[in-house]
PDB file of C-alpha atoms in Angstrom:
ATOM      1  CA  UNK A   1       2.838  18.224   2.189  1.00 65.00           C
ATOM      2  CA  UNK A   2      -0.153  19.318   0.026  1.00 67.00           C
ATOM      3  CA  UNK A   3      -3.703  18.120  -0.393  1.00 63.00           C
ATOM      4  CA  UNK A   4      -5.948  18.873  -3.548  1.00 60.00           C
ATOM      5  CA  UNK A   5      -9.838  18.442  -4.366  1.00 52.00           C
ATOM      6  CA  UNK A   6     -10.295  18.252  -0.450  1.00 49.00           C
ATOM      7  CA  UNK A   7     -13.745  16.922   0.561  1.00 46.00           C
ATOM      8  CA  UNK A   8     -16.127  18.001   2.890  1.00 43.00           C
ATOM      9  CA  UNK A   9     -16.262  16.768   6.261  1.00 40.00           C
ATOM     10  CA  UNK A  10     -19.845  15.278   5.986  1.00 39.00           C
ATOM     11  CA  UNK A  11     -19.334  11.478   4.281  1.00 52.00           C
ATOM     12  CA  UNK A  12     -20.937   8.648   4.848  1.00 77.00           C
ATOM     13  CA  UNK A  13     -18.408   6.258   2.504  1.00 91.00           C
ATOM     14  CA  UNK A  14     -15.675   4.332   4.089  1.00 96.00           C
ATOM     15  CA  UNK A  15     -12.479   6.483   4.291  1.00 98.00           C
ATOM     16  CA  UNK A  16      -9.546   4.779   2.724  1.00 98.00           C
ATOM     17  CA  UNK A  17      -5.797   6.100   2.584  1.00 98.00           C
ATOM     18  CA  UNK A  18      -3.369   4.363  -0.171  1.00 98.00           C
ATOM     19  CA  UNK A  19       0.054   5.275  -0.233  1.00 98.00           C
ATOM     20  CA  UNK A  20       1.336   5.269  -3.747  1.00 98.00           C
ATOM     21  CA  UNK A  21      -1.377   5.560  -5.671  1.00 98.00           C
ATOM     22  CA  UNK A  22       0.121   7.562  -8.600  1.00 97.00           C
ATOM     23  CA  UNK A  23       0.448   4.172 -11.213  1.00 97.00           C
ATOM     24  CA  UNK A  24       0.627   0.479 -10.943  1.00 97.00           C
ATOM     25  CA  UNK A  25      -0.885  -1.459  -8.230  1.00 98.00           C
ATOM     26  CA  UNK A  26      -1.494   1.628  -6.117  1.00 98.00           C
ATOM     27  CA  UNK A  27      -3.357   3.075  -9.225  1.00 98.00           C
ATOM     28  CA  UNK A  28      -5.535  -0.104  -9.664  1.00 98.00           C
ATOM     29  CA  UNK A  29      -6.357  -0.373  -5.767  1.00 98.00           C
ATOM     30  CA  UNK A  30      -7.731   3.605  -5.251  1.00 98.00           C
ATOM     31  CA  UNK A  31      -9.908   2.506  -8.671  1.00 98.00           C
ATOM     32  CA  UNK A  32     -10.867  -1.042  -6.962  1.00 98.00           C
ATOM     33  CA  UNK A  33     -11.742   0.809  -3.394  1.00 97.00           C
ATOM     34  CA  UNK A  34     -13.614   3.803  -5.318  1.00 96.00           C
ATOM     35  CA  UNK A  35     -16.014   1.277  -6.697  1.00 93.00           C
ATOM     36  CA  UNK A  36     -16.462  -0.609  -3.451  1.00 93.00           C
ATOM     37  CA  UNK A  37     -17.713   2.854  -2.281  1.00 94.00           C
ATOM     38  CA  UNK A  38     -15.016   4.441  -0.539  1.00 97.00           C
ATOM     39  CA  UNK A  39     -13.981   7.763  -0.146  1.00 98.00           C
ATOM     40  CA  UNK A  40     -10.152   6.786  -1.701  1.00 98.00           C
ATOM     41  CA  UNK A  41      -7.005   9.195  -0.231  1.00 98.00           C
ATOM     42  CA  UNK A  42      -4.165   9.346  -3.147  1.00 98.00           C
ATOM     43  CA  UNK A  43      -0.834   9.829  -1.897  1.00 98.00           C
ATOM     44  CA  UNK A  44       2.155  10.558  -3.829  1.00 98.00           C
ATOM     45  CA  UNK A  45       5.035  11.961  -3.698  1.00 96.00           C
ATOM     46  CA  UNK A  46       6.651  12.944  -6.816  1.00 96.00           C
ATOM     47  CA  UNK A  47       4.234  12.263  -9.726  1.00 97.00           C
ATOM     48  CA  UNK A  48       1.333  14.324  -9.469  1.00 97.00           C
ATOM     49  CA  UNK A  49       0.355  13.974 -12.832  1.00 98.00           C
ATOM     50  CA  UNK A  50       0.024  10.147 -12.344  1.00 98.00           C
ATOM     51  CA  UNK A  51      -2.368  11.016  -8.582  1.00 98.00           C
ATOM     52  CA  UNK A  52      -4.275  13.691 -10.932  1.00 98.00           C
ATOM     53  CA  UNK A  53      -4.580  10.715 -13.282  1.00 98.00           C
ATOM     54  CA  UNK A  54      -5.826   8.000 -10.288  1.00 98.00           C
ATOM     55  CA  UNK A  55      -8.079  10.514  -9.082  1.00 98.00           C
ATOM     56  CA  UNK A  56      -9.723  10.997 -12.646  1.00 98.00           C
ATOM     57  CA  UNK A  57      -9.879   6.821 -12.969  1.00 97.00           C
ATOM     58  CA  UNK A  58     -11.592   6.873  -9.600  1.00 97.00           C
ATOM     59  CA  UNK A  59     -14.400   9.533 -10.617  1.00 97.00           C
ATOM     60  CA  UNK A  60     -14.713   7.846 -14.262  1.00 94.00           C
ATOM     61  CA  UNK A  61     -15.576   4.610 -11.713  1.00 92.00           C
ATOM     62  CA  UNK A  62     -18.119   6.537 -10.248  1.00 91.00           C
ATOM     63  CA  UNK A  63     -16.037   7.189  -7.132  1.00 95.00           C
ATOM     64  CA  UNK A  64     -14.667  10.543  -5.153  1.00 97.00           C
ATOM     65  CA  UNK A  65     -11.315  11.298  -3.146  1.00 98.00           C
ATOM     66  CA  UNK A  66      -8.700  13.576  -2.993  1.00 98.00           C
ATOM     67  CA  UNK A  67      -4.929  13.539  -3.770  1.00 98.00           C
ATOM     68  CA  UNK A  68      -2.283  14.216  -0.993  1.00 98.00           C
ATOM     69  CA  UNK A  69       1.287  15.233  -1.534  1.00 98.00           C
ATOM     70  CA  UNK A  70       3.676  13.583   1.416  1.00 98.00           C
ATOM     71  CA  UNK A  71       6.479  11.882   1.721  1.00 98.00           C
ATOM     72  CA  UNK A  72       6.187   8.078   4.077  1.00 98.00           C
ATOM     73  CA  UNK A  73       9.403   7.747   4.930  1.00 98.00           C
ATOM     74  CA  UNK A  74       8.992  10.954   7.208  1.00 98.00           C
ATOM     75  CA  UNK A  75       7.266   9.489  10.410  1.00 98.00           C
ATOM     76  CA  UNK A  76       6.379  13.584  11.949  1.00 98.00           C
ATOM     77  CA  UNK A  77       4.398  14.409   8.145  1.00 98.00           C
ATOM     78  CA  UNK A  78       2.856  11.095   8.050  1.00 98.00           C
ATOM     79  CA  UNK A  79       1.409  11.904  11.510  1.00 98.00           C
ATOM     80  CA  UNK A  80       0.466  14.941  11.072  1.00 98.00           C
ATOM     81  CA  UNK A  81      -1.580  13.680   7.412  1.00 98.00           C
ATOM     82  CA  UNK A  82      -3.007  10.879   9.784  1.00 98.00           C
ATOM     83  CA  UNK A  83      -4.126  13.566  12.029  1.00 98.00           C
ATOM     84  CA  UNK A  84      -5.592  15.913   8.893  1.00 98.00           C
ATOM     85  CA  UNK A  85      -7.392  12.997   6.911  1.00 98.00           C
ATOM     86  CA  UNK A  86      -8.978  12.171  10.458  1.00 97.00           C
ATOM     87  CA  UNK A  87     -10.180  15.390  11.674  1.00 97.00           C
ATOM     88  CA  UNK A  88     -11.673  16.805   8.227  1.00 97.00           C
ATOM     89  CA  UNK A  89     -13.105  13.011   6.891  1.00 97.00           C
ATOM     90  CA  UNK A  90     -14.256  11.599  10.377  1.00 95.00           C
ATOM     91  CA  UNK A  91     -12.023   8.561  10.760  1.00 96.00           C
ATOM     92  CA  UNK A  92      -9.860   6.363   8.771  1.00 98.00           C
ATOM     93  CA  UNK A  93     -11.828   3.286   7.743  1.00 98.00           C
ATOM     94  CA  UNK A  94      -8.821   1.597   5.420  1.00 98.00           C
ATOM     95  CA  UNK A  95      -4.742   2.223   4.936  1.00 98.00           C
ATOM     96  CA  UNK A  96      -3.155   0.717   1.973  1.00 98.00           C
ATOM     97  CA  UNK A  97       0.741   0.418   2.572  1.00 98.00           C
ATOM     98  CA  UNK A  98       1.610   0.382  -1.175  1.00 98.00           C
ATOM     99  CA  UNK A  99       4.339   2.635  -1.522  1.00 97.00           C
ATOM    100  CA  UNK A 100       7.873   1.021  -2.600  1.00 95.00           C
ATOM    101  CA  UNK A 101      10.944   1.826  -4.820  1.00 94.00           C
ATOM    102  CA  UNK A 102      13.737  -0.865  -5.955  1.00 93.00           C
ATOM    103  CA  UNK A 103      17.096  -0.221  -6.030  1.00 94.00           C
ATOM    104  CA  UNK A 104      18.650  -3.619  -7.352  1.00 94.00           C
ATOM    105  CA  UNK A 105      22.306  -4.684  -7.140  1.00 95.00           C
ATOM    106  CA  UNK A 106      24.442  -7.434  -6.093  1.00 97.00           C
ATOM    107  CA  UNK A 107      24.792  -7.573  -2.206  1.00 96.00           C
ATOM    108  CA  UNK A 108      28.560  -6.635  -1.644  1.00 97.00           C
ATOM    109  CA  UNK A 109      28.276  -3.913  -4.855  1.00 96.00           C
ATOM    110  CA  UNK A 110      25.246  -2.050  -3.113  1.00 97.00           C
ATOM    111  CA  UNK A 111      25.314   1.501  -1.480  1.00 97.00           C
ATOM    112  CA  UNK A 112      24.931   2.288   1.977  1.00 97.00           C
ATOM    113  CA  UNK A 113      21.700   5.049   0.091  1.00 97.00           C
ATOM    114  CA  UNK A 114      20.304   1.756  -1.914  1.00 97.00           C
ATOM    115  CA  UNK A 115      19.874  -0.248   1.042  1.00 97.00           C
ATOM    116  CA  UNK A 116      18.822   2.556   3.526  1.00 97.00           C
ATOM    117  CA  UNK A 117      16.447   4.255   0.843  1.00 97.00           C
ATOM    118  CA  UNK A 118      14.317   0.850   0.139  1.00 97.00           C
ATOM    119  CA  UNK A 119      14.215   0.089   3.640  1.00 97.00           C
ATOM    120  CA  UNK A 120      12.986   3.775   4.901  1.00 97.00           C
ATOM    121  CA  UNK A 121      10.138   3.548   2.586  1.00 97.00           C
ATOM    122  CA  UNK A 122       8.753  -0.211   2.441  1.00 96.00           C
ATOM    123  CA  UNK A 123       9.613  -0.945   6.018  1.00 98.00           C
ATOM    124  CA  UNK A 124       9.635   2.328   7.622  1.00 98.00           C
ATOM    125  CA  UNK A 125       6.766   3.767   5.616  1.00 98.00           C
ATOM    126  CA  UNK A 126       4.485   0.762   6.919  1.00 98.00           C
ATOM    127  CA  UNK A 127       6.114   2.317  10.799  1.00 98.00           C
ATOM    128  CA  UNK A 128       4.723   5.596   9.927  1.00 98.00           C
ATOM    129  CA  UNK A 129       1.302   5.082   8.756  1.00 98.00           C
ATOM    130  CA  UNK A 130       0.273   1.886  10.445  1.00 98.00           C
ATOM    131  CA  UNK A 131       0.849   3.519  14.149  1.00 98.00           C
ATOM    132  CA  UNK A 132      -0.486   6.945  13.708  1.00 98.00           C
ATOM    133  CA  UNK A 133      -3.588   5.356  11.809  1.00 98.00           C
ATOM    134  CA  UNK A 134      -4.098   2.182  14.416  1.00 98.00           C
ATOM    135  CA  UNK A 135      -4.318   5.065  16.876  1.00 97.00           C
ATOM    136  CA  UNK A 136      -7.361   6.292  15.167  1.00 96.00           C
ATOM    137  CA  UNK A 137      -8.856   3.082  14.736  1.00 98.00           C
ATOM    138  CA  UNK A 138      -8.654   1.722  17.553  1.00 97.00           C
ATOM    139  CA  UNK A 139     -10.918   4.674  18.871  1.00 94.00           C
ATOM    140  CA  UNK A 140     -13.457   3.353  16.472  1.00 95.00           C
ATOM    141  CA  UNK A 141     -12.370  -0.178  17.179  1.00 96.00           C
ATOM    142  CA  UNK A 142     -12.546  -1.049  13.593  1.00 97.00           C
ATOM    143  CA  UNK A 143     -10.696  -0.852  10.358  1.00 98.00           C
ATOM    144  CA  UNK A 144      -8.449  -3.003   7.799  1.00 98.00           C
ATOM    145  CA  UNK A 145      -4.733  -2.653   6.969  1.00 98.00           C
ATOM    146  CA  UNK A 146      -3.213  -3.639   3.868  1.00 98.00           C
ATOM    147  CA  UNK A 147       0.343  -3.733   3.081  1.00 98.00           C
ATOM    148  CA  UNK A 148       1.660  -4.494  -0.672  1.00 98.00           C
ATOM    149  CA  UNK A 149       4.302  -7.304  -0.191  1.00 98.00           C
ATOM    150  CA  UNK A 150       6.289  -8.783  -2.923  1.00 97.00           C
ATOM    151  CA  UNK A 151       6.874 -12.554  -3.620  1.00 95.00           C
ATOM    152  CA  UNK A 152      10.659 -11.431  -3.239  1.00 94.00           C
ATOM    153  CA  UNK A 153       9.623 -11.760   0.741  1.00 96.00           C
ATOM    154  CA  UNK A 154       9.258 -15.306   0.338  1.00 95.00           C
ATOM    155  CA  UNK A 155      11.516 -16.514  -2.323  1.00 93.00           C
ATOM    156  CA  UNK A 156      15.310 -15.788  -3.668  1.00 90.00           C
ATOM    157  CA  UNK A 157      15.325 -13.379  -5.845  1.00 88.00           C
ATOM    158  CA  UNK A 158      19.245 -12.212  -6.613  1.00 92.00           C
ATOM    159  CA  UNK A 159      20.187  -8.095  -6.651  1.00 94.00           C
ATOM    160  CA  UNK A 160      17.503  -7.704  -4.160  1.00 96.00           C
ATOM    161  CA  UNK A 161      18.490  -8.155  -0.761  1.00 97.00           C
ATOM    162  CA  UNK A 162      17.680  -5.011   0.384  1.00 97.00           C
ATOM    163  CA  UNK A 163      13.872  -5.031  -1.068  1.00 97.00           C
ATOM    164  CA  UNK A 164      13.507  -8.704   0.006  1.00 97.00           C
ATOM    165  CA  UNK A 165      14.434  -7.378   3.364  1.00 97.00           C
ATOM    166  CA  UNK A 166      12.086  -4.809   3.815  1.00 98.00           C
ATOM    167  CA  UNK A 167       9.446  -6.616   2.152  1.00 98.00           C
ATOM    168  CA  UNK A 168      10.069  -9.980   4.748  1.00 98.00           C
ATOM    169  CA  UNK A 169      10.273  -7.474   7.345  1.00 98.00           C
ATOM    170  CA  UNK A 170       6.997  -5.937   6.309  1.00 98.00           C
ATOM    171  CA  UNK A 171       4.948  -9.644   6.394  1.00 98.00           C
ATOM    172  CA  UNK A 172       6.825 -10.132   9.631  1.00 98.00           C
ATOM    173  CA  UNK A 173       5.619  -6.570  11.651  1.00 98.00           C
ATOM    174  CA  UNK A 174       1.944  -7.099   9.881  1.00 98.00           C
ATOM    175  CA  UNK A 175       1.062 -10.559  11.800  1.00 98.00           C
ATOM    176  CA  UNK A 176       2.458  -9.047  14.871  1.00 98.00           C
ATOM    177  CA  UNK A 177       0.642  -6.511  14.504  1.00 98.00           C
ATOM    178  CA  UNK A 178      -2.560  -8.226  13.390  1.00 98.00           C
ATOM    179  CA  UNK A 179      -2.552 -10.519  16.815  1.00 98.00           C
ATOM    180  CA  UNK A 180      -1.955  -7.279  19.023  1.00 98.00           C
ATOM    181  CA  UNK A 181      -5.045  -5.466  17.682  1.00 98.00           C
ATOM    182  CA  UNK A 182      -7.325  -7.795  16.358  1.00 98.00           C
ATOM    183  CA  UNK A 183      -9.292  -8.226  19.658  1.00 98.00           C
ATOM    184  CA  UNK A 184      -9.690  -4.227  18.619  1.00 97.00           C
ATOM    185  CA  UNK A 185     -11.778  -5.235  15.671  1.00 97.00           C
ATOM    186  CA  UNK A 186      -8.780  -4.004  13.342  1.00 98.00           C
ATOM    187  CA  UNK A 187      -7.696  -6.350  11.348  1.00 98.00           C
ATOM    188  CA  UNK A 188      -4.570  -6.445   9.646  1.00 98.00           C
ATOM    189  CA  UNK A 189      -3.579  -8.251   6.312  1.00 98.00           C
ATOM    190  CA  UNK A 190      -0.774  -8.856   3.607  1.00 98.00           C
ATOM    191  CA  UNK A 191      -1.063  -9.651   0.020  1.00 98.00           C
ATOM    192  CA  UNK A 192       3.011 -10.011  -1.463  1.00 98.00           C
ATOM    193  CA  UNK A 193       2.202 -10.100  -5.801  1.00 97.00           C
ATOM    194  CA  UNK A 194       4.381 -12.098  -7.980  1.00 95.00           C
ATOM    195  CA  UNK A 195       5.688 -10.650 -11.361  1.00 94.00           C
ATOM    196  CA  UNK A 196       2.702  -8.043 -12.106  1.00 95.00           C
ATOM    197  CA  UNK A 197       2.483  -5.933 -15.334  1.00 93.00           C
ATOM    198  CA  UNK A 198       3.869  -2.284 -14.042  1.00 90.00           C
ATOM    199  CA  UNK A 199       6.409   0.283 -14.505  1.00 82.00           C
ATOM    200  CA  UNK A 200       8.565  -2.442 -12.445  1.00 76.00           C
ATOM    201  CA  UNK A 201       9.251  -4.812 -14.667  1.00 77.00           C
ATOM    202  CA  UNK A 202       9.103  -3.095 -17.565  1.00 75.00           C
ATOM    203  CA  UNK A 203      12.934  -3.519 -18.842  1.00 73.00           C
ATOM    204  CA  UNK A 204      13.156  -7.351 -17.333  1.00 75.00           C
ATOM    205  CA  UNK A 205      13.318 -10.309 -20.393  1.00 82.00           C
ATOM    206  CA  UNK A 206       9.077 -11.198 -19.894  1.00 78.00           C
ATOM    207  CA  UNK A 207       9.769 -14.273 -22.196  1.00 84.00           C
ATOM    208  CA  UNK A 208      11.994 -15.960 -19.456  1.00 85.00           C
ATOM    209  CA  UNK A 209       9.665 -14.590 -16.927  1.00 84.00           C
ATOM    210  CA  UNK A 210       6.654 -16.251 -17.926  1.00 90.00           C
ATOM    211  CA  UNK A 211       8.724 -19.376 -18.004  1.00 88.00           C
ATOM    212  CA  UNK A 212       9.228 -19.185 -14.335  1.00 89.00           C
ATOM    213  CA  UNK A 213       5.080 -18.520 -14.210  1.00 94.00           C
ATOM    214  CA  UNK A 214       2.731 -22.162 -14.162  1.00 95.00           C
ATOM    215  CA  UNK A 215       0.396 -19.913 -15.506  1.00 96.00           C
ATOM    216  CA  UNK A 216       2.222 -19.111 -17.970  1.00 94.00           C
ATOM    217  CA  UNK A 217       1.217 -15.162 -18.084  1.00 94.00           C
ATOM    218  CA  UNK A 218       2.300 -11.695 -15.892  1.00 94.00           C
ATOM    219  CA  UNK A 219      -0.405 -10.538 -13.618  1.00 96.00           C
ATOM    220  CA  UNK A 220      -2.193  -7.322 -14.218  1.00 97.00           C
ATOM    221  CA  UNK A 221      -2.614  -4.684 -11.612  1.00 98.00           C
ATOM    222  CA  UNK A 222      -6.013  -4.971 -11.096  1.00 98.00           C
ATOM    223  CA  UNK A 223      -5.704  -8.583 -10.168  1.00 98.00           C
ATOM    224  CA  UNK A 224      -4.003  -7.717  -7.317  1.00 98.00           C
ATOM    225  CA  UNK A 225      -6.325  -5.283  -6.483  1.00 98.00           C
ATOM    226  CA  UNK A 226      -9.649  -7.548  -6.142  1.00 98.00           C
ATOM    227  CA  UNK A 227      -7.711  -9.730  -3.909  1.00 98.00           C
ATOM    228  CA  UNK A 228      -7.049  -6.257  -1.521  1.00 98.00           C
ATOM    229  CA  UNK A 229     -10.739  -5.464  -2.098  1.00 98.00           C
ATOM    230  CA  UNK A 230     -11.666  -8.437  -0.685  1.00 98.00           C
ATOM    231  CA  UNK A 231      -9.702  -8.164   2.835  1.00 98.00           C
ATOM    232  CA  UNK A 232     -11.136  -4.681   3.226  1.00 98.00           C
ATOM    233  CA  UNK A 233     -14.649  -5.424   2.898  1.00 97.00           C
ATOM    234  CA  UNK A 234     -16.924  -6.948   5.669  1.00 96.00           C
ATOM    235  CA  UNK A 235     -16.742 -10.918   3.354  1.00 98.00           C
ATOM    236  CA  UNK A 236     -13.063 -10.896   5.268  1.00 98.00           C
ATOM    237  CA  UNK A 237     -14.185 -10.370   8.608  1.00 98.00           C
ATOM    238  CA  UNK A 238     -12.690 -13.360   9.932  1.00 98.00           C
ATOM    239  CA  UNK A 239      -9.532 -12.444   7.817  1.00 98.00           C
ATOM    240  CA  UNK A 240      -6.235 -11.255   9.916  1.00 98.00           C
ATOM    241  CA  UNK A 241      -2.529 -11.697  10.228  1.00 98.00           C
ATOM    242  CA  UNK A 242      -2.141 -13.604   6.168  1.00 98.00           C
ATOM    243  CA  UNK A 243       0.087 -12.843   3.979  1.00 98.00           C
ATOM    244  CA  UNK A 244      -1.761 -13.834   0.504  1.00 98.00           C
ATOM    245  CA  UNK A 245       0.363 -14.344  -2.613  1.00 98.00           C
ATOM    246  CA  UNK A 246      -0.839 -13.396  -6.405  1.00 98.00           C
ATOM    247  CA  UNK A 247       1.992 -14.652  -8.430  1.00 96.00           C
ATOM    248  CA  UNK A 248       0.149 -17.269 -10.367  1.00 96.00           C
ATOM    249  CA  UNK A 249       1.604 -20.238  -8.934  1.00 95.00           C
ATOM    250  CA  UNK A 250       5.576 -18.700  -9.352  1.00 91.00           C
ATOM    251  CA  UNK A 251       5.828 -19.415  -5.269  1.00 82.00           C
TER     252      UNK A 251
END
């Protein structure tokens, strides 16, 4: 694990943590919690050209981070990054489970790897953070949690049972979660997008797509990313244990 551009300990801003936040959704949530005024944590894990590129978004919106290199499906790194982003930043205000990979395929065609490897970072990724970071929020008693869903969690979506799964699993461990801390002052949300202009879908036929849409367009990044803006800040204080969809209308 690296870190780059690290900050000094002295911040008065909101510390927020958002996994995957080289492109996409992730990208458009570090720029969303920059200009709320937080003090936005990039991780990645492969692309650091895409963090590099979040972290200069998040400075052009007049915000500040840093960009961390780790990997969430290992639970022992992803404490230990907890532990650093704590220590030097003075407490974790907000965590952003957005980190997620796809590996479609018809059920009795897919791998042992394409089912484990969606799993171990959706499902088990949310494990990793969420419990190291609850720890340190609870010792504040306060903070928000965020996971990225996917409308797939709620609906049939063929060639993905494995990322439905982990998704579905994800909403499920979030309101469970939610009722066991939320006496804590932590609250703990979900928002699951519908079809959402990314890297994603950007092979899939958007004509038919659109068709399946009642608003008859694919979402944009950053419309997801209000709607996450909004359960971290204090206007969703009476917010906890949702899943919220942006899909415009698809479910």
């Amino acid at each position: 694990m690296t870190v780059e551009n690290e900050k000094n300990t002295e911040t008065e801003k909101k510390i927020a943590i958002v996994t995957g936040g080289s492109k996409g959704i992730g990208r458009a949530i570090c720029i969303e919690l920059a200009g709320c005024g937080c003090y936005t944590v990039i991780n990645y894990m492969a692309d650091k050209a895409g963090a590099e590129e979040t972290l200069r978004l998040v400075e052009a919106a007049g915000g500040c981070g840093e960009v961390y290199q780790f990997d969430v499906r290992d639970g022992q790194v992803a404490e230990k990054v907890v532990d650093d982003i704590a220590r030097r930043l003075g407490g974790i205000d907000i965590l952003i489970n957005n980190a997620g990979i796809v590996a479609d395929g018809l059920f009795m065609m897919m791998s042992q790897n394409s089912w484990q490897s969606v799993i171990d970072t959706s499902l088990n990724g949310f494990y990793n953070m969420t419990r190291p970071v609850i720890e340190q929020m609870v010792r504040r008693r306060k903070g928000a949690i965020v996971s990225i869903s996917s409308a797939s969690s709620l609906m049939v979506n063929r060639g993905q049972a494995n990322y439905s799964a982990a998704k579905a699993g994800l909403n499920a461990a979030s309101k469970v979660v939610a009722s066991e801390v939320g006496r804590l002052g932590i609250r703990v949300n979900v928002v699951a997008p519908g079809l959402i202009e990314t890297d994603m879908i950007a092979k899939a036929p958007k004509a038919e797509l659109k068709a399946m849409i009642p608003m008859a367009r694919i979402g944009q990044p950053e419309e997801v990313a209000k709607v996450v803006g909004f359960l971290c800040s204090d206007a969703a204080s009476y917010v906890t244990g949702q899943v919220i969809s942006v899909n415009g209308g698809m479910f």
